[in-house]
PDB file of C-alpha atoms and ligand atoms in Angstrom:
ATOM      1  CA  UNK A1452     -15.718 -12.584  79.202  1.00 90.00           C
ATOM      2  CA  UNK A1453     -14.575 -15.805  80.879  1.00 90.00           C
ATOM      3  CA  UNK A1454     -18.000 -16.627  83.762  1.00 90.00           C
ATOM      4  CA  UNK A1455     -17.429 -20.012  84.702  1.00 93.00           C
ATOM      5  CA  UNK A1456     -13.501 -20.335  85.373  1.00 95.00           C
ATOM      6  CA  UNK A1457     -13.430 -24.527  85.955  1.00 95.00           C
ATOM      7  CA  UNK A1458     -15.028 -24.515  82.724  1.00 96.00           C
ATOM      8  CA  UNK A1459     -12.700 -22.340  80.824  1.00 97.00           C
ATOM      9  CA  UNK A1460      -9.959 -23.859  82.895  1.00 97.00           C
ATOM     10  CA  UNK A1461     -11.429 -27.507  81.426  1.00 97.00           C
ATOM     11  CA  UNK A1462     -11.297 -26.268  78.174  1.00 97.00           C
ATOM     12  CA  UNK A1463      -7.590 -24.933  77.800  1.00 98.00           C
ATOM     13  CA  UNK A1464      -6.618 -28.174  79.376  1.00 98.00           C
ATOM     14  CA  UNK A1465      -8.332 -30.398  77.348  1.00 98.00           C
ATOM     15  CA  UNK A1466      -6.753 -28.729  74.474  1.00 98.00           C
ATOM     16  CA  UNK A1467      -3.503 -29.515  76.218  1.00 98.00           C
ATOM     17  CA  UNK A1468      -3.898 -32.775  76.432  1.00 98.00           C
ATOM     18  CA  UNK A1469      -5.197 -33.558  73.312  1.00 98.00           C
ATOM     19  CA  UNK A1470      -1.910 -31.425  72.027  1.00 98.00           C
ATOM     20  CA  UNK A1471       0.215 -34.158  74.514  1.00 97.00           C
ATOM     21  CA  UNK A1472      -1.379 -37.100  73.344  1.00 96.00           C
ATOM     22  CA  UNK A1473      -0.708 -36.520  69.414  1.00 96.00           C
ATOM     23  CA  UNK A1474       3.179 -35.538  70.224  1.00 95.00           C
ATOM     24  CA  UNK A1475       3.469 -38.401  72.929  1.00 90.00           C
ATOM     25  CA  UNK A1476       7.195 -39.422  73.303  1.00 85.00           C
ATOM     26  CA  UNK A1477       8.127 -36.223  70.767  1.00 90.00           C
ATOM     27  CA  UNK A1478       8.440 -33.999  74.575  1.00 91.00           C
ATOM     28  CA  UNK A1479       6.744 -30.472  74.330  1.00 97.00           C
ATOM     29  CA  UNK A1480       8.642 -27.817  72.795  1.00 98.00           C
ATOM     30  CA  UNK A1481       8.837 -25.054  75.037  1.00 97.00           C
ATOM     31  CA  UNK A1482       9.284 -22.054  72.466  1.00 98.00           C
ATOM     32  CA  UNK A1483       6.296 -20.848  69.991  1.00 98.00           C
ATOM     33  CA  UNK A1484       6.176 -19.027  67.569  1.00 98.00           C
ATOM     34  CA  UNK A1485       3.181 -17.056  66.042  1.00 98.00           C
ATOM     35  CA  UNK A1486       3.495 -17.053  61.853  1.00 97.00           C
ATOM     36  CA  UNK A1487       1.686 -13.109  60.828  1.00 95.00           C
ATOM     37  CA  UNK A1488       2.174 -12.314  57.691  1.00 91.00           C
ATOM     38  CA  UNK A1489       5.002 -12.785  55.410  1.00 91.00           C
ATOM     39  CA  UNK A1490       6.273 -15.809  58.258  1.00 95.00           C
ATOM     40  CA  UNK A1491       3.881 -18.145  56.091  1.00 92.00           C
ATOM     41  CA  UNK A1492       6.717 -20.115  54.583  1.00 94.00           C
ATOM     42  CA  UNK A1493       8.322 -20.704  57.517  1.00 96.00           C
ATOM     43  CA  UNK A1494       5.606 -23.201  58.503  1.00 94.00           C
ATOM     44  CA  UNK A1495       7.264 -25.322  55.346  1.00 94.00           C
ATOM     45  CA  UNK A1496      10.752 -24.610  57.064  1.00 95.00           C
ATOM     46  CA  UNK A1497      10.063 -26.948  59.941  1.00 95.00           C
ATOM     47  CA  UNK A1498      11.810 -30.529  60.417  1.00 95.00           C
ATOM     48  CA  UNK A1499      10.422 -33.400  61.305  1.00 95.00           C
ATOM     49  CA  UNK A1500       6.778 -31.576  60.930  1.00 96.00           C
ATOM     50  CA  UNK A1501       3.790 -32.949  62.453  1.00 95.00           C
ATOM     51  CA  UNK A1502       0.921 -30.352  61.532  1.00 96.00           C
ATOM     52  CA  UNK A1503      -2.450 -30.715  63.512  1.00 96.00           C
ATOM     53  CA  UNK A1504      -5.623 -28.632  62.276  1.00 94.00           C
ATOM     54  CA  UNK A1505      -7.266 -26.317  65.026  1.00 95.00           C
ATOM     55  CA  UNK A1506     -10.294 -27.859  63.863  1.00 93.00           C
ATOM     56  CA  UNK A1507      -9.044 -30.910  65.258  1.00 95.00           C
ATOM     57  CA  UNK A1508      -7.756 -29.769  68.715  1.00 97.00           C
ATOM     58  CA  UNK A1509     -11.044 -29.771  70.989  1.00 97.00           C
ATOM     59  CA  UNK A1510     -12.147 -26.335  72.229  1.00 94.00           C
ATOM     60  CA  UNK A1511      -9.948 -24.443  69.996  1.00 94.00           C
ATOM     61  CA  UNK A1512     -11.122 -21.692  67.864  1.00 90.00           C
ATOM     62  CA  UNK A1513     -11.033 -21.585  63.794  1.00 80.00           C
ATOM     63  CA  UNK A1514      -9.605 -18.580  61.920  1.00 68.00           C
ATOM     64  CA  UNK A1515     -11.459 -16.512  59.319  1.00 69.00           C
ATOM     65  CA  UNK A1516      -8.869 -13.799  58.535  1.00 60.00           C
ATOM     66  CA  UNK A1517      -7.629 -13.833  54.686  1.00 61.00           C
ATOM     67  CA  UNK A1518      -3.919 -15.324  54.623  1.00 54.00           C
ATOM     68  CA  UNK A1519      -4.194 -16.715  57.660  1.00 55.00           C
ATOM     69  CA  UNK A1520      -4.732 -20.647  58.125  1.00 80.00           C
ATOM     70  CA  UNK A1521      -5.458 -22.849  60.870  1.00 93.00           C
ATOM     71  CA  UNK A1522      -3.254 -25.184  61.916  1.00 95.00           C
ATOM     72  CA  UNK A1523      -0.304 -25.913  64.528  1.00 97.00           C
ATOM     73  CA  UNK A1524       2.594 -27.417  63.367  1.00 97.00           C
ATOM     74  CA  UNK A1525       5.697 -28.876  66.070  1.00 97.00           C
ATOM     75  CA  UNK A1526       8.285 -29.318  64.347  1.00 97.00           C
ATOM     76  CA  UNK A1527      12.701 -28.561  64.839  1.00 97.00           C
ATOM     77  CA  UNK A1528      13.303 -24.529  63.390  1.00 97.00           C
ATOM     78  CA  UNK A1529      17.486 -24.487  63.915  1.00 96.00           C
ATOM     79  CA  UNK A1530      17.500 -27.727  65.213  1.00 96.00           C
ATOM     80  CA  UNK A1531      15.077 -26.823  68.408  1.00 96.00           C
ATOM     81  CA  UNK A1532      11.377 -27.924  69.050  1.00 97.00           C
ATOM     82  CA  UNK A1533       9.195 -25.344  68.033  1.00 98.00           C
ATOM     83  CA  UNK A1534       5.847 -25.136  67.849  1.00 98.00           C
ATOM     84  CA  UNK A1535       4.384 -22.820  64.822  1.00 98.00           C
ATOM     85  CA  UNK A1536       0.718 -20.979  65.190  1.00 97.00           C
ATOM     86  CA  UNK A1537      -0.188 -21.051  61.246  1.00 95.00           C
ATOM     87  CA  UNK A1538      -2.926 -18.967  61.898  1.00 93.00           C
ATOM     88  CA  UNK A1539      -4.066 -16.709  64.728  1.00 94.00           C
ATOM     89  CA  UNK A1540      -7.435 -15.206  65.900  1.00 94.00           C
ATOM     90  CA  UNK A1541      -8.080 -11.227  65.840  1.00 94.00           C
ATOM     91  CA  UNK A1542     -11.074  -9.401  67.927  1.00 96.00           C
ATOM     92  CA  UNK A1543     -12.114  -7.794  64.779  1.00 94.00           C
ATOM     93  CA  UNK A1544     -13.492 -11.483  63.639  1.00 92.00           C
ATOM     94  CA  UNK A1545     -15.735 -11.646  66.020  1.00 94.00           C
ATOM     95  CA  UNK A1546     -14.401 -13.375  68.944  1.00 95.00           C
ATOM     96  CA  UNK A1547     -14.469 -12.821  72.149  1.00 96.00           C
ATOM     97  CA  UNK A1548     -10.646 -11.741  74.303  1.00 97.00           C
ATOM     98  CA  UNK A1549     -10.555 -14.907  75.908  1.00 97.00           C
ATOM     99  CA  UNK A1550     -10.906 -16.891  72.406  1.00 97.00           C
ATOM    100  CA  UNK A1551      -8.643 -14.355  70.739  1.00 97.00           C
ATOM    101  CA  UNK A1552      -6.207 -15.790  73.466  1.00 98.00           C
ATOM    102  CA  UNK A1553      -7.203 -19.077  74.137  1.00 98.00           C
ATOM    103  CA  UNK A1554      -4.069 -20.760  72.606  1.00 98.00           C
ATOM    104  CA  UNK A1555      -1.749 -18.722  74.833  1.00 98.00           C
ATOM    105  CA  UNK A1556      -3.600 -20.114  77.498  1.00 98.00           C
ATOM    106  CA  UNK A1557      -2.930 -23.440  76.211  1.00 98.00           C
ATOM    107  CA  UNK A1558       0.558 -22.645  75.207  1.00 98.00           C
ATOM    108  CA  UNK A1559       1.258 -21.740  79.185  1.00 98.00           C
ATOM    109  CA  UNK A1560      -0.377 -25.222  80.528  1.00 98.00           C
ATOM    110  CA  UNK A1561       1.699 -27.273  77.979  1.00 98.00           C
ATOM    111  CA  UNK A1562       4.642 -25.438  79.688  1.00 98.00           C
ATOM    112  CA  UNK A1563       5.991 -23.169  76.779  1.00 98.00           C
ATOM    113  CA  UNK A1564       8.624 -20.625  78.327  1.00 98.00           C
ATOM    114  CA  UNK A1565       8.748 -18.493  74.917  1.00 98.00           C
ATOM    115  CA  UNK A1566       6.248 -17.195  72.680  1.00 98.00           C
ATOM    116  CA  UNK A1567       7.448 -15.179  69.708  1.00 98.00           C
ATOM    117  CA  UNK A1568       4.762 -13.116  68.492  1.00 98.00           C
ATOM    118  CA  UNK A1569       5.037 -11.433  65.033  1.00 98.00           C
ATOM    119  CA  UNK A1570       2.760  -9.623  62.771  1.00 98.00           C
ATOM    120  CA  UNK A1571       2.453  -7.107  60.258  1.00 98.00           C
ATOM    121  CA  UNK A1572       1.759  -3.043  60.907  1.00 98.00           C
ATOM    122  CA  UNK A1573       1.397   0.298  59.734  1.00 98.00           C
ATOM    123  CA  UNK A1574       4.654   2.876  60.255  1.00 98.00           C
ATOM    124  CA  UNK A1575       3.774   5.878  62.169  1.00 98.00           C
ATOM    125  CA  UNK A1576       7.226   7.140  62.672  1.00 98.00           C
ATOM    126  CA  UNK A1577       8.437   8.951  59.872  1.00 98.00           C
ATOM    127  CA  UNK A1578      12.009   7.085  60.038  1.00 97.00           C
ATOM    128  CA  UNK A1579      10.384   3.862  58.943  1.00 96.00           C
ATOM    129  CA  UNK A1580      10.584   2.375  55.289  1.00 95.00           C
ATOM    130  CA  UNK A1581       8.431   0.004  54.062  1.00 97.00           C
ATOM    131  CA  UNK A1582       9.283  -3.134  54.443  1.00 96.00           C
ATOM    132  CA  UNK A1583      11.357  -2.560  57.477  1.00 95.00           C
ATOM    133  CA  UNK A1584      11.525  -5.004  60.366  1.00 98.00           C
ATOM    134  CA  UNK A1585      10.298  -3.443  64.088  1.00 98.00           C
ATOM    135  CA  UNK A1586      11.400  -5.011  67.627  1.00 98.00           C
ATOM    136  CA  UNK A1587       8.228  -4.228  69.932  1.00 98.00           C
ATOM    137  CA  UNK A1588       9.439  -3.111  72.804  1.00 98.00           C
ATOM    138  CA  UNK A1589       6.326  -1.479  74.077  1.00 98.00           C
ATOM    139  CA  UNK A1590       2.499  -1.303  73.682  1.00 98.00           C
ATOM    140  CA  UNK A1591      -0.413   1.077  73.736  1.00 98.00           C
ATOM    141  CA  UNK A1592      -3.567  -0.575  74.387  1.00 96.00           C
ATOM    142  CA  UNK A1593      -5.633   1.665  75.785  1.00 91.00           C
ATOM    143  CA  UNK A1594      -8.854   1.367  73.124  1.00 84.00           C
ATOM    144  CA  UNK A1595      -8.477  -2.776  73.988  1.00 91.00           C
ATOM    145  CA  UNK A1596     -11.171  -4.527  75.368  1.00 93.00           C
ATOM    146  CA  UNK A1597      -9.180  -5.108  78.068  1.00 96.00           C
ATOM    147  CA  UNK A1598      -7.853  -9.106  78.089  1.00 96.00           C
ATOM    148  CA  UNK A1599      -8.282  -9.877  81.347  1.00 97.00           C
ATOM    149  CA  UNK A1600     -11.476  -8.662  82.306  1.00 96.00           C
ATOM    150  CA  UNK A1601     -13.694 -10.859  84.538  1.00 95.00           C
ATOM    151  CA  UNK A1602     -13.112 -13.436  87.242  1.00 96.00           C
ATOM    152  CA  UNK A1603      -8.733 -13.930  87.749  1.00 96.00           C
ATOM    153  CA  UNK A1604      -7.686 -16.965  87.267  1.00 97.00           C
ATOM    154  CA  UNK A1605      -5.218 -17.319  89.882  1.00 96.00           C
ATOM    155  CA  UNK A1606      -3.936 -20.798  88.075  1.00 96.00           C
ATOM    156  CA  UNK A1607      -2.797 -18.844  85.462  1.00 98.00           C
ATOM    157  CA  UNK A1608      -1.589 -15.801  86.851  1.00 98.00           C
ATOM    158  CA  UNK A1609      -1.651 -12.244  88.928  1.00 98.00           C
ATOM    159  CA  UNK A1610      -4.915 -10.106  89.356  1.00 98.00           C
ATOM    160  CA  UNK A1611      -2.878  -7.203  88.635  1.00 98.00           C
ATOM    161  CA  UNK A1612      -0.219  -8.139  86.455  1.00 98.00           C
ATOM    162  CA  UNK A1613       2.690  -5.719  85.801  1.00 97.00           C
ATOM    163  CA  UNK A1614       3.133  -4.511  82.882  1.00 97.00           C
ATOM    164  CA  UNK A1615       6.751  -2.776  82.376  1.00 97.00           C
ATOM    165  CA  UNK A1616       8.075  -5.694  81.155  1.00 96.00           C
ATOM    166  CA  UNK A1617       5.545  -7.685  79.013  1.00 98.00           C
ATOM    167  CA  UNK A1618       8.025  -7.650  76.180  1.00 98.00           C
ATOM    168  CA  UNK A1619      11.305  -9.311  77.548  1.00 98.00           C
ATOM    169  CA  UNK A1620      14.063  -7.629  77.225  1.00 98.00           C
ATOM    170  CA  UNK A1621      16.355  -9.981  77.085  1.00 98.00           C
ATOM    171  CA  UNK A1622      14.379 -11.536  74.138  1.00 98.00           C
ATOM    172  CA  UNK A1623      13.902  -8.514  72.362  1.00 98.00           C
ATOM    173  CA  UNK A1624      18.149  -8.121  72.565  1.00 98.00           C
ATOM    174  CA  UNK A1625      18.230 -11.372  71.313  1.00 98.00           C
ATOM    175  CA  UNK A1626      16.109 -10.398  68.050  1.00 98.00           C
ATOM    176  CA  UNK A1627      17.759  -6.861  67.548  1.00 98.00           C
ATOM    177  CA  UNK A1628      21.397  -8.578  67.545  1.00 98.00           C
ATOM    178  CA  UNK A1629      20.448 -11.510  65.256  1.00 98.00           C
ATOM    179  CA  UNK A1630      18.793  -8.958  63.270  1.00 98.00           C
ATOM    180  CA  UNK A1631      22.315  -6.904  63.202  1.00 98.00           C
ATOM    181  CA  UNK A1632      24.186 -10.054  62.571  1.00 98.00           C
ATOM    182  CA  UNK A1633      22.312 -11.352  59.379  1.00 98.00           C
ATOM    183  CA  UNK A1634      22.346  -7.163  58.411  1.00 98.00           C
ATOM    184  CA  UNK A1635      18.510  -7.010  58.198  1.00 98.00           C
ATOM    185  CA  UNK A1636      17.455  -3.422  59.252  1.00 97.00           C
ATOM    186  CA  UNK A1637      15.250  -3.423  62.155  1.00 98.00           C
ATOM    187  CA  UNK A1638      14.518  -0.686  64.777  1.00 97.00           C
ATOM    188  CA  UNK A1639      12.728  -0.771  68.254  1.00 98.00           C
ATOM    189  CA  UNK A1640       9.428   0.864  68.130  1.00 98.00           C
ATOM    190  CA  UNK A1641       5.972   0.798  70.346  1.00 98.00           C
ATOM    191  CA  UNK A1642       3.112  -0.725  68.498  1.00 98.00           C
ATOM    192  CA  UNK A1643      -0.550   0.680  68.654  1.00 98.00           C
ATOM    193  CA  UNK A1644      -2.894  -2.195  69.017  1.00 98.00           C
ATOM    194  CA  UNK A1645      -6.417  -1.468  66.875  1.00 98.00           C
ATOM    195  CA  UNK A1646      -9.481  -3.004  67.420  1.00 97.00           C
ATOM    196  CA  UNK A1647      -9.804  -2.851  63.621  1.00 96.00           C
ATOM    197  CA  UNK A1648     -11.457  -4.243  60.995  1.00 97.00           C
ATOM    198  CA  UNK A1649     -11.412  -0.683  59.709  1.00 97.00           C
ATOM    199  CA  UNK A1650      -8.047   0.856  59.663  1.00 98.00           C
ATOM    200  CA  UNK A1651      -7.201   4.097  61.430  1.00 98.00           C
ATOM    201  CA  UNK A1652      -7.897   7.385  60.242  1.00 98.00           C
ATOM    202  CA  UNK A1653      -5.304   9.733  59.635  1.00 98.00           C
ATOM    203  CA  UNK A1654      -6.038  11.250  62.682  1.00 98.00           C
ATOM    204  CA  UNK A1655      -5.990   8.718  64.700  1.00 98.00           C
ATOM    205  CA  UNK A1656      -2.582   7.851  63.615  1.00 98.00           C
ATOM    206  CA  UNK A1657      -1.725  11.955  63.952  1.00 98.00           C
ATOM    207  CA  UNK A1658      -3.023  11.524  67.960  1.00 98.00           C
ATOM    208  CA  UNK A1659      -0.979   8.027  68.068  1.00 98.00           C
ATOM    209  CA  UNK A1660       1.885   9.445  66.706  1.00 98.00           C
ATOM    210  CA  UNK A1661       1.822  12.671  69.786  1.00 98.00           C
ATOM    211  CA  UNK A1662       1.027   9.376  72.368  1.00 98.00           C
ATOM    212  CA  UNK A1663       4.444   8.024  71.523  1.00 98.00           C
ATOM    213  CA  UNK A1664       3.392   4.969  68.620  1.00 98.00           C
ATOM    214  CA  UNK A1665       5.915   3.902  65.989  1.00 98.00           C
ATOM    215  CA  UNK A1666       3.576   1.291  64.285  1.00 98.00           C
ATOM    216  CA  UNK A1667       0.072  -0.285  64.815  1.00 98.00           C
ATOM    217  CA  UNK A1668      -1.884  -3.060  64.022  1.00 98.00           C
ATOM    218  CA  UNK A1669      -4.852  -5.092  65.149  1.00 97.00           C
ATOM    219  CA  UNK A1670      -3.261  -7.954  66.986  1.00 97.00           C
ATOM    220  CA  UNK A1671      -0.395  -9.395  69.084  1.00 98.00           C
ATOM    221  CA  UNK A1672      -1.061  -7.236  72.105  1.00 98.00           C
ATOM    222  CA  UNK A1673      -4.048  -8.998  73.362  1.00 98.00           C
ATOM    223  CA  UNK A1674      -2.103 -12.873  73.052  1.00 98.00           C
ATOM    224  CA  UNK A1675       1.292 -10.354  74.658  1.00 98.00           C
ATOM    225  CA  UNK A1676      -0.590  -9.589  77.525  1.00 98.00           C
ATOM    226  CA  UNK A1677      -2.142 -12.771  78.434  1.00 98.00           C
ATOM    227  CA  UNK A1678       1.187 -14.464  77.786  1.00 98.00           C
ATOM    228  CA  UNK A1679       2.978 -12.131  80.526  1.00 98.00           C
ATOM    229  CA  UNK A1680       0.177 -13.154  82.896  1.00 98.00           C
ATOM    230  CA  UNK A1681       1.158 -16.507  82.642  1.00 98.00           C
ATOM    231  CA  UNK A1682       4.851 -15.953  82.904  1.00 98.00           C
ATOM    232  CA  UNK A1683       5.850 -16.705  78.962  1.00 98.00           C
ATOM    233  CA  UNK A1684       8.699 -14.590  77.994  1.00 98.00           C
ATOM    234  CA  UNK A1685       7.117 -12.630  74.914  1.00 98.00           C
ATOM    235  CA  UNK A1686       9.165 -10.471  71.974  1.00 98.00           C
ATOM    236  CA  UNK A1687       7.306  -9.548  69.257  1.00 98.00           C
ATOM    237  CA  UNK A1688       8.563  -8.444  65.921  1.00 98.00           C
ATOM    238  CA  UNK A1689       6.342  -6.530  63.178  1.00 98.00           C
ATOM    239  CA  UNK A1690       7.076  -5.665  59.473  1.00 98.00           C
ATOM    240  CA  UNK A1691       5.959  -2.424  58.344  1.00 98.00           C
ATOM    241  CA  UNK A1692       4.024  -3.144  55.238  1.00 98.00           C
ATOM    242  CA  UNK A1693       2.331   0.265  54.921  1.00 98.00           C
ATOM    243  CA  UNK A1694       2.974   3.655  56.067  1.00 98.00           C
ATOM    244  CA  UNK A1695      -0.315   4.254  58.339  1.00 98.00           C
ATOM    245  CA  UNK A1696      -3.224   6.356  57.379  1.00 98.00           C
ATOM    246  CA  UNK A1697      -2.708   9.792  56.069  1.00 98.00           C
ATOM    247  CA  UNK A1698       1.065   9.614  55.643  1.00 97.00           C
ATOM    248  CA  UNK A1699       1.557   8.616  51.982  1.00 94.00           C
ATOM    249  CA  UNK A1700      -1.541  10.306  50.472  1.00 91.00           C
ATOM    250  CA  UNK A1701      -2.807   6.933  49.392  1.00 92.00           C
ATOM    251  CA  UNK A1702      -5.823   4.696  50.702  1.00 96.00           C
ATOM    252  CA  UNK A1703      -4.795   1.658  52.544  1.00 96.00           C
ATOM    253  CA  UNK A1704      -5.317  -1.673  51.229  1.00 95.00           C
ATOM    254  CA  UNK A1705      -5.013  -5.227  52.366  1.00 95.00           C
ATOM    255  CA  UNK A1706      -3.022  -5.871  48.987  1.00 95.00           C
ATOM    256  CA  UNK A1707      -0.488  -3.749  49.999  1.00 95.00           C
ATOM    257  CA  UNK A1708       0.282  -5.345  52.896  1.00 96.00           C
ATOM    258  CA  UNK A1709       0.419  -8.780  51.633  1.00 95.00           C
ATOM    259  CA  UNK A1710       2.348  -7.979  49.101  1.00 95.00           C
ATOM    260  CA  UNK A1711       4.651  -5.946  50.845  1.00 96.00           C
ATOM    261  CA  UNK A1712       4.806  -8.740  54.061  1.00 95.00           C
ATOM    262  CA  UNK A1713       5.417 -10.763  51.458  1.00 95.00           C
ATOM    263  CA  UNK A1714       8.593  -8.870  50.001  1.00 95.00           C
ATOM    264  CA  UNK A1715      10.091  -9.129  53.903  1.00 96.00           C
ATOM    265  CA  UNK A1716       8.721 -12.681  53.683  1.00 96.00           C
ATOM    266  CA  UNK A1717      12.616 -13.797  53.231  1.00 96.00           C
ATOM    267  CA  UNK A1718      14.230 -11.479  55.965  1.00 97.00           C
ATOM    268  CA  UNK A1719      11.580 -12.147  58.295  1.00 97.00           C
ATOM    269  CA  UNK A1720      11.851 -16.324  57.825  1.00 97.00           C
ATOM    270  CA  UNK A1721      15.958 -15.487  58.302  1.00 97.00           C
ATOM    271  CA  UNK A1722      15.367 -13.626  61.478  1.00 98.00           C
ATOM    272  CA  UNK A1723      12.984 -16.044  63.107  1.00 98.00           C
ATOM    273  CA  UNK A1724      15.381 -19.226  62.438  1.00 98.00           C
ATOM    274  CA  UNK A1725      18.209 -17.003  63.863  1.00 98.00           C
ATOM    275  CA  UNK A1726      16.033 -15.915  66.922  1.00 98.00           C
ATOM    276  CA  UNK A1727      15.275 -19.538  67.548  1.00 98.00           C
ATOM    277  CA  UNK A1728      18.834 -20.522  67.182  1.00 98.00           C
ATOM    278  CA  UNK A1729      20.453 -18.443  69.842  1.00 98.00           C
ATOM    279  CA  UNK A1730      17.638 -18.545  72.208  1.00 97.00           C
ATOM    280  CA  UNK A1731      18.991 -20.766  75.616  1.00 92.00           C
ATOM    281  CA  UNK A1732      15.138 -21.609  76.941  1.00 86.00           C
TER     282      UNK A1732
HETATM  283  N1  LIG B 884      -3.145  -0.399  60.492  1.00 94.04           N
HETATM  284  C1  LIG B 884      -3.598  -1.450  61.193  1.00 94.04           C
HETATM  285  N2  LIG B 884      -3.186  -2.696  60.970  1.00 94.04           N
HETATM  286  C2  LIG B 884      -2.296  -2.899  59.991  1.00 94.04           C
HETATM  287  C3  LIG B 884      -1.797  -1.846  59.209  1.00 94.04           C
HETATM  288  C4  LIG B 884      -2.234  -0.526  59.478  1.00 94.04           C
HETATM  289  O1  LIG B 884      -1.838   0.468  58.834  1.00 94.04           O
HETATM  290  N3  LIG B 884      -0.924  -2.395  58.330  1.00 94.04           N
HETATM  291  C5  LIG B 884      -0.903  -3.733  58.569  1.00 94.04           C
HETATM  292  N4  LIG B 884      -1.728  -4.047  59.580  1.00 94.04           N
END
């Protein structure tokens, strides 16, 4: 939990401006996107790529999960400046909320308007078929250490931030009708988040299911709410790379959902660059 908000405040900024100073006269893109699995290869997809290691950028965190690497790349997806997250940070590696969303935070002072979030998940509704594309238009987060906890920043945003609309609609429209367009199946569903590392038991995704979840996984909802609180448009699109716990019969295993992520891989890359192309931000 943030303690000492000008220090946390110095932190995110320095990051910022570290961030400003290596893009200089490039200007600051003011969409981002998040690469979860299967959206690896669109971080080779990018134009004019400049690619800066987190390890570089003071203050910001270093990811451990597997398939996931470290780096921000700006670059043009559909001829726009982007800026790609090669990489995120999860609770269940150890980190604390406020490091889980410290790039967010960063994201908001550079002055980024939209932050595409996607990831991979496990279907609870029956409808679903692996590797089907989801729209998240909703989010249960009730067994979250809760993001915001602690001291408000009021530079940032709200004490009590709303929460109806933390995915935005009009976004999400934007990613169901490209999706339509290009004829890549997708739904809209409400995602579970997880605390994880573990993954649910079957039932937990039997009470989930009865609370109203399509899918779940163990991340975007944290870096979704802390986005909101800042103002950032959010959507947030997940592939279904395993039917969740208990459904199939079969144990649950990180292969699985690489290789099925992977299998999406090309739809998902498709959908992004489409996204990016009609957005007007
Ligand atoms: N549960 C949690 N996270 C996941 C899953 C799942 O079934 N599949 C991919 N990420």
């Amino acid at each position: 939990m943030i303690t000492d908000i000008s220090e946390f405040i110095n932190r995110v900024d320095g990051a910022a401006e570290y961030i400003r100073s290596v893009l200089s006269e490039r200007g600051i893109p003011s969409v981002c996107i998040v690469l979860g699995s299967g959206l690896g290869p669109l971080s080779k997809m990018a134009e004019e790529a400049i690619e800066i290691p987190y390890k570089d950028i003071p203050g910001f965190p270093v990811s451990t999960a597997p398939g996931h690497k470290g780096s921000l790349i700006i670059g043009k997806l559909s001829g726009k400046p982007v800026f790609m997250m090669n990489g995120r940070f999860h609770y269940y590696e150890g980190y604390p909320m406020e490091t889980v969303t410290f790039y967010v935070r960063v994201m908001g002072r550079l002055g980024v308007k939209a932050l595409l979030l996607t990831n991979a998940s496990g279907g609870i509704n029956l409808e679903m078929k692996v590797p089907e594309l989801v729209a998240i238009t909703d989010h249960l987060s009730f067994n979250a250490e809760p993001v915001l906890r602690g001291p408000n920043i009021s530079e940032f945003g709200t004490r009590f931030p709303d929460q109806c609309h933390v995915y935005d609609p009009e976004l999400t429209d934007i990613l169901v009708n490209s999706a339509r367009d290009l004829n890549i199946r997708i739904s809209r569903g409400v995602y579970a988040y997880s605390k994880g590392p573990q993954y649910e038991t079957p039932a937990e995704i039997r009470a989930l299911r009865v609370l109203g979840a399509d899918c779940v996984g163990m991340s975007t909802v944290p870096e979704a709410i802390a986005a909101s609180h800042m103002g950032i448009r959010v959507a947030a699109m997940s592939c279904i790379t395993n039917m969740a716990a208990g459904i199939s019969g079969n144990a649950l295993s990180e292969q699985e959902v690489l290789d099925n992520a992977a299998l999406a891989s090309e739809n998902s890359c498709a959908l992004v660059k489409e996204f990016v192309n009609r957005l007007n931000i």
